[in-house]
PDB file of C-alpha atoms in Angstrom:
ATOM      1  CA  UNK A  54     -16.945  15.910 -19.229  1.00 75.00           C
ATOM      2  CA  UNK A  55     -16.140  14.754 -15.729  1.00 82.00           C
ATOM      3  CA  UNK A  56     -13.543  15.529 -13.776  1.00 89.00           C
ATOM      4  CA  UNK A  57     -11.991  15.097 -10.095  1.00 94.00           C
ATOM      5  CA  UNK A  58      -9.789  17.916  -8.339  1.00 95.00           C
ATOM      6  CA  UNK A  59      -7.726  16.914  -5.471  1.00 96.00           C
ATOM      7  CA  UNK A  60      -5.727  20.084  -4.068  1.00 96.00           C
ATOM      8  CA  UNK A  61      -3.224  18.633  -2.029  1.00 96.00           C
ATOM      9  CA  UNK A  62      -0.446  16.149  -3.605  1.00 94.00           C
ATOM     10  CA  UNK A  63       0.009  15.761   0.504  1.00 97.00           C
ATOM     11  CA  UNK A  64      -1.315  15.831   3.898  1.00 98.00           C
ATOM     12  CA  UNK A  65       0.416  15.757   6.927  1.00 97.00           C
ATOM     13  CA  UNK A  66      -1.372  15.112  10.357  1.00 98.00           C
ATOM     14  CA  UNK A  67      -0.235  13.573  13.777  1.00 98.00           C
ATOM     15  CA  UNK A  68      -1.668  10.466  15.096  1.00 97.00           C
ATOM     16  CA  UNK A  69      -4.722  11.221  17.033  1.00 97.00           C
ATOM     17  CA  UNK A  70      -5.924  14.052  15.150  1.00 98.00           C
ATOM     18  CA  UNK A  71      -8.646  14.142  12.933  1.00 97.00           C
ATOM     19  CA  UNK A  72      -7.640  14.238   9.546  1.00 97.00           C
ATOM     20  CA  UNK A  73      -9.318  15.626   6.346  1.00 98.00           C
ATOM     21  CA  UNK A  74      -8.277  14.596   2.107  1.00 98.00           C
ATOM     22  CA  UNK A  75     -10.185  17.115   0.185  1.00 98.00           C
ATOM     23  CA  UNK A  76     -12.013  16.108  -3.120  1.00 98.00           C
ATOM     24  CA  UNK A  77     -13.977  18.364  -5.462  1.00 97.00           C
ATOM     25  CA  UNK A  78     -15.765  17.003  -8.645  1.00 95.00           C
ATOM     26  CA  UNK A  79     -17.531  18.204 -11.720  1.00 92.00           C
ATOM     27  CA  UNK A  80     -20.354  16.276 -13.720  1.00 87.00           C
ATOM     28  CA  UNK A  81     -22.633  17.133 -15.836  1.00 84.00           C
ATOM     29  CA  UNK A  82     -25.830  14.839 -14.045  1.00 83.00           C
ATOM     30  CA  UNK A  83     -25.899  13.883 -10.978  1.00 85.00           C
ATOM     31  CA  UNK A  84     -22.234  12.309  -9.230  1.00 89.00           C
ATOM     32  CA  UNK A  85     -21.698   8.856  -7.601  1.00 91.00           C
ATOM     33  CA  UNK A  86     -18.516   9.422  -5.733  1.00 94.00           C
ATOM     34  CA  UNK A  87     -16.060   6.974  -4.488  1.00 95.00           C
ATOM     35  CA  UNK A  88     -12.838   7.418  -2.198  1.00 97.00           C
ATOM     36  CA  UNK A  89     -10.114   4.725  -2.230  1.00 97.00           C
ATOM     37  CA  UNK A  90      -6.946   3.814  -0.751  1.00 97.00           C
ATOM     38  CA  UNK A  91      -3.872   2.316  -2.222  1.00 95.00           C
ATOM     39  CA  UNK A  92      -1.270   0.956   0.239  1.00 92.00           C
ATOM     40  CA  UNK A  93       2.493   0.484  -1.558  1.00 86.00           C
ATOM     41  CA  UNK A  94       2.754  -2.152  -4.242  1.00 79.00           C
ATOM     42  CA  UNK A  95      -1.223  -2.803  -4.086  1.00 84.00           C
ATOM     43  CA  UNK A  96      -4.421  -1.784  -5.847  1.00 89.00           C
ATOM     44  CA  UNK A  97      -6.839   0.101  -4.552  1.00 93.00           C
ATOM     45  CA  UNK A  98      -9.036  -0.857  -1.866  1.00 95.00           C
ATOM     46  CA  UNK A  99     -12.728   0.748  -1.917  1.00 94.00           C
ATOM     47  CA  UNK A 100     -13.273   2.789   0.791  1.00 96.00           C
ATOM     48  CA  UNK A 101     -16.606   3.674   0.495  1.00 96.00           C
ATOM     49  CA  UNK A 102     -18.929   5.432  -1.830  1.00 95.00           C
ATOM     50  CA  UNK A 103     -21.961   8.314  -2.090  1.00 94.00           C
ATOM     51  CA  UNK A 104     -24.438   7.203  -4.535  1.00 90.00           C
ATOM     52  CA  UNK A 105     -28.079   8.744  -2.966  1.00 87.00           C
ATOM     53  CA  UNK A 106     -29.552   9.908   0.369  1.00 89.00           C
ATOM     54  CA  UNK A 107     -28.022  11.113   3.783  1.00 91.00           C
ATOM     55  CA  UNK A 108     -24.908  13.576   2.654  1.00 94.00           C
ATOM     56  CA  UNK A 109     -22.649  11.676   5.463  1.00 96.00           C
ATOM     57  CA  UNK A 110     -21.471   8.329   4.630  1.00 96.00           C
ATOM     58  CA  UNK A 111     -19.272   5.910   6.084  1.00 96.00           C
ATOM     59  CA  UNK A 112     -16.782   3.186   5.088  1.00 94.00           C
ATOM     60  CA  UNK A 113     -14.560   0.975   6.054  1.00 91.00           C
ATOM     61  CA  UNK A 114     -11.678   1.672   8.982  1.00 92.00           C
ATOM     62  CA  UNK A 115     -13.665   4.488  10.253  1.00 95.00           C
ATOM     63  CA  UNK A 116     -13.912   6.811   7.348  1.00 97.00           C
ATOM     64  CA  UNK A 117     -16.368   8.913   6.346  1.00 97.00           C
ATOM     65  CA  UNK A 118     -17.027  11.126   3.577  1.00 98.00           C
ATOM     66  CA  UNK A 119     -19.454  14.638   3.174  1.00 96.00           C
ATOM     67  CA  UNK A 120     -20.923  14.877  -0.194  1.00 96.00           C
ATOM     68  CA  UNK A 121     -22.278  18.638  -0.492  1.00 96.00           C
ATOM     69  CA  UNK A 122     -23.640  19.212  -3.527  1.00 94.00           C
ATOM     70  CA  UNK A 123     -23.732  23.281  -3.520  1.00 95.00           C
ATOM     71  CA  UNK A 124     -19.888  23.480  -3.357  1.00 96.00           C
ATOM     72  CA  UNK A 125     -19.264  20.063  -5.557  1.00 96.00           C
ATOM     73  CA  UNK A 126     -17.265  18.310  -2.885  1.00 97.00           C
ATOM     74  CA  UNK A 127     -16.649  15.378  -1.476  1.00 98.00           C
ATOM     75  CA  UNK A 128     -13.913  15.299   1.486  1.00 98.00           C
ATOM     76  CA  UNK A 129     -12.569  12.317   3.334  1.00 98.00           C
ATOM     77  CA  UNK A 130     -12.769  12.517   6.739  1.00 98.00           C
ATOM     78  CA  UNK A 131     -11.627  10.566   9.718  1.00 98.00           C
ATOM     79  CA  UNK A 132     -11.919  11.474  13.692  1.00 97.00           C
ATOM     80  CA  UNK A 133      -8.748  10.248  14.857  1.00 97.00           C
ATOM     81  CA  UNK A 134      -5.825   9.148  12.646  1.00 97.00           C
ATOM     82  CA  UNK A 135      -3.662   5.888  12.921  1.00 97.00           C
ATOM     83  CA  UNK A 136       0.075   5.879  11.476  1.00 96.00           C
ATOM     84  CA  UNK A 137      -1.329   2.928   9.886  1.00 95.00           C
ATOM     85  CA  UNK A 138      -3.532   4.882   7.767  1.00 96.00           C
ATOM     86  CA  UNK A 139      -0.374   6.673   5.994  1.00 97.00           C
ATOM     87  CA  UNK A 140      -1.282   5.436   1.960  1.00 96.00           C
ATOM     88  CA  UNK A 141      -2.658   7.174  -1.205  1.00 96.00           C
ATOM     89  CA  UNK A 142      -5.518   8.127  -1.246  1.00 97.00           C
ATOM     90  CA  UNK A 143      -8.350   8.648  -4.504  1.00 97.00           C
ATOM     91  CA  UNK A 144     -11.439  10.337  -5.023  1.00 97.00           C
ATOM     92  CA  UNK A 145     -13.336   9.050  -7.922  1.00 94.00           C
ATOM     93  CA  UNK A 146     -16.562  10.072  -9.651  1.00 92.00           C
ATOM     94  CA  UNK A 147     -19.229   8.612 -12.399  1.00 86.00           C
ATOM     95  CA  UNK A 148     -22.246  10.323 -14.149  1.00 76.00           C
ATOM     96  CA  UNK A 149     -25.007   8.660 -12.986  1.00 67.00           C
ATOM     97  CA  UNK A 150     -26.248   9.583 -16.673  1.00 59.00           C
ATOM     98  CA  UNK A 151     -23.263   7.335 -18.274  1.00 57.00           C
ATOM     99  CA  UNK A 152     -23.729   3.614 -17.879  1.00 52.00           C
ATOM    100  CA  UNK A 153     -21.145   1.550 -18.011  1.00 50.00           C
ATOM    101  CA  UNK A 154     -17.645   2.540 -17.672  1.00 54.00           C
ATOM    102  CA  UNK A 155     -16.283   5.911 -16.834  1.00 71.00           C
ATOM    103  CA  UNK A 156     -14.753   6.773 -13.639  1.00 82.00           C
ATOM    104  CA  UNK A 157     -12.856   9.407 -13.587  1.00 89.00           C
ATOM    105  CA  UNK A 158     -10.229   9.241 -10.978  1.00 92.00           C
ATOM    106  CA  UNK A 159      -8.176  12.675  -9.047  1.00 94.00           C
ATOM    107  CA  UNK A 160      -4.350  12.181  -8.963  1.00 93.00           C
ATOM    108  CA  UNK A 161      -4.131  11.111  -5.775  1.00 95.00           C
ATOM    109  CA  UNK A 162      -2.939  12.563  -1.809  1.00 97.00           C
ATOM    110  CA  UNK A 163      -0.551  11.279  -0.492  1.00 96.00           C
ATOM    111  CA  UNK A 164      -1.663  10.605   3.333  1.00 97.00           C
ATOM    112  CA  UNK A 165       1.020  10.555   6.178  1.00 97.00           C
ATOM    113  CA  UNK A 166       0.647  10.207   9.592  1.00 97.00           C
ATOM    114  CA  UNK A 167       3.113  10.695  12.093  1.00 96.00           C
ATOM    115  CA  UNK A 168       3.777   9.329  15.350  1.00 94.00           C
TER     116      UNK A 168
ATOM    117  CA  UNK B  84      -8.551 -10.113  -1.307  1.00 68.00           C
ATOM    118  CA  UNK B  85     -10.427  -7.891  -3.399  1.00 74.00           C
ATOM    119  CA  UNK B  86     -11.775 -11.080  -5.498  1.00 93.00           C
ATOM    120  CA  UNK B  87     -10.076  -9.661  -8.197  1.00 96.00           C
ATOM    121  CA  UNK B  88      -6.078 -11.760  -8.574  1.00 96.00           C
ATOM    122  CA  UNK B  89      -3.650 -10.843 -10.987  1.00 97.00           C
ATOM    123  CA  UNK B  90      -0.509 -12.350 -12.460  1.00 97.00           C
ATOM    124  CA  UNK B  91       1.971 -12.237 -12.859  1.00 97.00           C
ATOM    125  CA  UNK B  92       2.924  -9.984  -9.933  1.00 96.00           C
ATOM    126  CA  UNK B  93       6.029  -8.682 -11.448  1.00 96.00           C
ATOM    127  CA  UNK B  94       7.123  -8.832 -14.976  1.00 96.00           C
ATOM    128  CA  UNK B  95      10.658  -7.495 -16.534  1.00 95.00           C
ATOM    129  CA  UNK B  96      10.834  -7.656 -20.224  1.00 92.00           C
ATOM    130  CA  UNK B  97      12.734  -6.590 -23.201  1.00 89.00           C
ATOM    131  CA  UNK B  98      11.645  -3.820 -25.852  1.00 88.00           C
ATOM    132  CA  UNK B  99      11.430  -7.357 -28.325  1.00 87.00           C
ATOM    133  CA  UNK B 100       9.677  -9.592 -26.190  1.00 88.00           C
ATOM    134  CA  UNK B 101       5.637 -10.567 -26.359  1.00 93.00           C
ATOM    135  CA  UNK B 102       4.418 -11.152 -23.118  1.00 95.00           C
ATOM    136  CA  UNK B 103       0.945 -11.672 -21.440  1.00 97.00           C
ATOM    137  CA  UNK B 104      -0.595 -10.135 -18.203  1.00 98.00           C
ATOM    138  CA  UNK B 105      -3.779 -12.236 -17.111  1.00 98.00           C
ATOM    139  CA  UNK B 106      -6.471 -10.983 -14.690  1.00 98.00           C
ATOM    140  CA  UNK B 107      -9.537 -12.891 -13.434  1.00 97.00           C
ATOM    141  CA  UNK B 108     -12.424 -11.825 -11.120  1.00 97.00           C
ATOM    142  CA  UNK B 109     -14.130 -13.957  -8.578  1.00 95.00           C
ATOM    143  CA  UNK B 110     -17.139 -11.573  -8.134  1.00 94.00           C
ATOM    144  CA  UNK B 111     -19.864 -11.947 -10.918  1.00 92.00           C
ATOM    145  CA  UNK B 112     -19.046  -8.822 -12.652  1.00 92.00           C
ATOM    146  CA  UNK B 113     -19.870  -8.544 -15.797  1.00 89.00           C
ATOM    147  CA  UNK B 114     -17.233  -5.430 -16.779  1.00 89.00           C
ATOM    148  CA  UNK B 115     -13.611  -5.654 -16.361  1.00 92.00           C
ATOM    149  CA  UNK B 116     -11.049  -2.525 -17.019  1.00 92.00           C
ATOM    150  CA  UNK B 117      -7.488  -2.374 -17.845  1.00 94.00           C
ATOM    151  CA  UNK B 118      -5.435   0.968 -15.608  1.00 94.00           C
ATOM    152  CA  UNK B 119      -2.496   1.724 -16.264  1.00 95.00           C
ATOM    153  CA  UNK B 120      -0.903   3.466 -13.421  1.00 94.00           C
ATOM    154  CA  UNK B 121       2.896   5.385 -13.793  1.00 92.00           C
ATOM    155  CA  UNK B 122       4.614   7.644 -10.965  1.00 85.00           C
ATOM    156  CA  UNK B 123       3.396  11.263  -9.909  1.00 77.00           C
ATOM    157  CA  UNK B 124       0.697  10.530 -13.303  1.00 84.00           C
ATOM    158  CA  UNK B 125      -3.028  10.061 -12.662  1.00 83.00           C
ATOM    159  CA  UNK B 126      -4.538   6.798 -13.140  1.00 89.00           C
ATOM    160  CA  UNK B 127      -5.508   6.188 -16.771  1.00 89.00           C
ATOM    161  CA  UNK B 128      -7.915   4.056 -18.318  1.00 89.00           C
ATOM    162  CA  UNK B 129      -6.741   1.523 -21.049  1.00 92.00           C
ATOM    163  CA  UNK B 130      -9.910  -0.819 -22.160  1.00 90.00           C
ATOM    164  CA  UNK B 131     -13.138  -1.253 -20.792  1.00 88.00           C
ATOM    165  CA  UNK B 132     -15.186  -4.928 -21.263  1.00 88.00           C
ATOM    166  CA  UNK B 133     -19.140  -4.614 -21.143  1.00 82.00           C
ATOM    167  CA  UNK B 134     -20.849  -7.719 -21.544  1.00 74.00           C
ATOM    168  CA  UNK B 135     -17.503  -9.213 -22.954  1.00 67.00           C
ATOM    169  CA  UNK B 136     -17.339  -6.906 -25.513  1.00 72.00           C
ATOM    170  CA  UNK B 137     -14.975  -4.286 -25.662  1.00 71.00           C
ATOM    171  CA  UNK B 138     -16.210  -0.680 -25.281  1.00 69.00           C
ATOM    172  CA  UNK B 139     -13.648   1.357 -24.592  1.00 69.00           C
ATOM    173  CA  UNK B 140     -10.136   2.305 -25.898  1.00 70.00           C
ATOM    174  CA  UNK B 141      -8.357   5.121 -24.930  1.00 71.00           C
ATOM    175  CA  UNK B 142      -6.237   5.972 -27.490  1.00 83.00           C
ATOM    176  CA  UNK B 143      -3.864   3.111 -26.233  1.00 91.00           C
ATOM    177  CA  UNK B 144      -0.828   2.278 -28.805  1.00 92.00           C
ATOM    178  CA  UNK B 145      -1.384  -0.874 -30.868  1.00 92.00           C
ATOM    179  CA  UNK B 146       1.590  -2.584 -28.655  1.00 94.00           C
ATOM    180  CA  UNK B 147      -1.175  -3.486 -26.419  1.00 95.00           C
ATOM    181  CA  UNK B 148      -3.664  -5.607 -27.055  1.00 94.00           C
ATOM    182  CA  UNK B 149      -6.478  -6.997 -24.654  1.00 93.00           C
ATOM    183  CA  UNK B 150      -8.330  -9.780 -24.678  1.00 94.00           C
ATOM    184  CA  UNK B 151     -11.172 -10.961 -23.322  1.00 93.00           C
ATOM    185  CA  UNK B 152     -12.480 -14.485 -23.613  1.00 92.00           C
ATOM    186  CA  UNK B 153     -15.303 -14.774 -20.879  1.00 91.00           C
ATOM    187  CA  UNK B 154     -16.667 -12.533 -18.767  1.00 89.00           C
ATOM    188  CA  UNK B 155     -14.088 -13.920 -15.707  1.00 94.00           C
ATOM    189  CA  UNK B 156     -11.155 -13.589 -17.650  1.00 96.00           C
ATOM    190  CA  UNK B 157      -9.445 -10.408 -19.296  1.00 96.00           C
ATOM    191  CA  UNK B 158      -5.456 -10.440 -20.410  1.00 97.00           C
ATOM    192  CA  UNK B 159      -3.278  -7.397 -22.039  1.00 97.00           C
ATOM    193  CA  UNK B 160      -1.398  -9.003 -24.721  1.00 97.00           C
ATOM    194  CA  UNK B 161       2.135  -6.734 -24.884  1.00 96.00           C
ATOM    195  CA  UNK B 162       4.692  -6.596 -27.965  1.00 93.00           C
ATOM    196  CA  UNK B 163       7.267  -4.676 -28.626  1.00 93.00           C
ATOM    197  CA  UNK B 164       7.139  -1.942 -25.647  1.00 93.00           C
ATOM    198  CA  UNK B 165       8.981   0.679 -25.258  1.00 94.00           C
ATOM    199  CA  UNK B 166      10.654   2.135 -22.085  1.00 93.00           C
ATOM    200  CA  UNK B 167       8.150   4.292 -21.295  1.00 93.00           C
ATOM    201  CA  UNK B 168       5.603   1.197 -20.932  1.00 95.00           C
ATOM    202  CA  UNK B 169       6.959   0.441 -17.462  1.00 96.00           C
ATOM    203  CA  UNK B 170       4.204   1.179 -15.000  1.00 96.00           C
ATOM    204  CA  UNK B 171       1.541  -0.751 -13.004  1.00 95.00           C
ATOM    205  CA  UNK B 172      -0.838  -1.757 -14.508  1.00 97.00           C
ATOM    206  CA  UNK B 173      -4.091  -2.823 -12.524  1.00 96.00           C
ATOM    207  CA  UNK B 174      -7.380  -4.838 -13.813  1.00 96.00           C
ATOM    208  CA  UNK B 175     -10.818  -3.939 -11.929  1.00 95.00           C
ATOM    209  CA  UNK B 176     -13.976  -5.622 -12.639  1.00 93.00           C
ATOM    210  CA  UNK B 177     -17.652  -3.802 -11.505  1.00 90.00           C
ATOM    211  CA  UNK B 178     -21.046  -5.028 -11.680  1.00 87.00           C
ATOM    212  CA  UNK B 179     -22.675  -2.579 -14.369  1.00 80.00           C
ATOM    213  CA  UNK B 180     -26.791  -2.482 -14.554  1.00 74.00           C
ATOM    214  CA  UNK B 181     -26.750  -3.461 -10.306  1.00 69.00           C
ATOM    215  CA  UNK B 182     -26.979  -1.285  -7.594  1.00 70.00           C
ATOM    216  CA  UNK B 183     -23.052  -1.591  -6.720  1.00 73.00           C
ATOM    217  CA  UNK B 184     -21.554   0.615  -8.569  1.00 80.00           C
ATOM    218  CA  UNK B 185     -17.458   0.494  -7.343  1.00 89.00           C
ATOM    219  CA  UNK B 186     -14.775  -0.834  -8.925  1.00 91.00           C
ATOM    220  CA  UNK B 187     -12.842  -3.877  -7.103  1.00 93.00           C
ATOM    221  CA  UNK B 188      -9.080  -3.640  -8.242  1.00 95.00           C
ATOM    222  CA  UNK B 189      -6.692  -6.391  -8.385  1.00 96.00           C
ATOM    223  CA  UNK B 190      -2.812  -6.028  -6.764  1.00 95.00           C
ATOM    224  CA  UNK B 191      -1.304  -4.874 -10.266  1.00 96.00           C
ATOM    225  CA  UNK B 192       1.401  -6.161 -12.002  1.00 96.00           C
ATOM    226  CA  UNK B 193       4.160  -3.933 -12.024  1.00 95.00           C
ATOM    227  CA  UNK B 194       5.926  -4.076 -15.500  1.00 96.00           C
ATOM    228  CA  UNK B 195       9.821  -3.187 -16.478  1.00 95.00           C
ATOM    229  CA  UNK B 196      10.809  -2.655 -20.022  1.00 94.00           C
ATOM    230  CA  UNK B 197      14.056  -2.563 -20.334  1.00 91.00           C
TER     231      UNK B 197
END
């Protein structure tokens, strides 16, 4: 079965600083991961995905993601935070083995940045 | 926009009341999912459409029912909810058999049963 760990209900970093949202996943074939971010009272908004080739990707408002296989995880990254980037955030993953449906999503971190 | 629009936006209904929630996609997907989403819970998945045809239920109570007519359109039927219903519920649509494999979510509809 699949499954998504994120470890922190909460992160806390100051505007300017790079910030980090930590994901781990388990699958039984190989993972496409996902991150997303839900602002108050909205769905979520993709933020970008890791489905094959270079381990670094990157997605939309300057965020980037390390997939590393050997310790199963998949961390959000970002160089230099905005207060404006202060959401939910969600790590997702999919068995490349399952077609169709099943995304299994983490419970969420909670993302504030302060002034 | 996502492509994905939902209505309505907010709903407040009795325990006896049969209401519908409607979601359409603007993207060509041919899957479309039903989330429910409560407070400090993870997301959970309701229904799944493939193809139109339903291929998922997740142990959801028989108080909700989905529908889906075309491969645009999907709707949760609701009847006789309970208290515990109240939540926001999102509808996502994906492209299954492509090479994009995300989910595009709609803006929810946040529900009250009161």
């Amino acid at each position: 079965a699949q499954s998504v760990a994120q470890p922190e209900d909460q992160v806390n970093v100051a505007e300017g600083n790079p910030l980090t949202v930590k994901c781990t996943y388990s699958v039984s074939g190989n993972p496409y991961l996902f991150w997303y971010v839900q602002y108050p009272n909205r769905g979520l908004q993709f933020l970008l995905k890791y489905i094959t080739g270079d381990n670094l990707v990157k997605g939309s408002y300057g965020f980037e993601a390390e997939f590393n296989k050997s310790q199963t995880s998949f961390h959000l990254k970002k160089p230099s935070a905005l207060v404006s980037d202060s959401a939910l955030y969600f790590c997702a993953v999919r068995d490349e083995g399952n077609y169709g449906q099943n995304f299994v999503f983490g419970p969420g971190t909670r993302l504030s940045v302060l002034p | 926009e996502t492509g994905v629009t939902q209505t309505p936006r907010h709903l407040v209904m009795g325990m006896t009341n049969k209401k519908s929630l409607k979601c359409e996609q603007h993207l060509g997907h041919n899957a479309m999912y039903w989330y429910k989403q409560s407070a400090k819970k993870p997301l959970e998945l309701m229904f799944v459409y493939n193809f139109k045809e339903q291929t998922e239920n997740n142990s959801v109570p028989s108080r909700f029912s989905p529908e889906c007519p075309n491969s645009s359109h999907l709707f949760l039927h609701l009847h006789t909810l309970q208290p515990e219903d109240s939540a926001l519920y999102l509808c996502a649509s994906s492209q299954e058999g492509g090479r994009d494999y995300e989910q595009y979510f709609g803006p929810g509809t946040r529900l009250t049963v009161t």
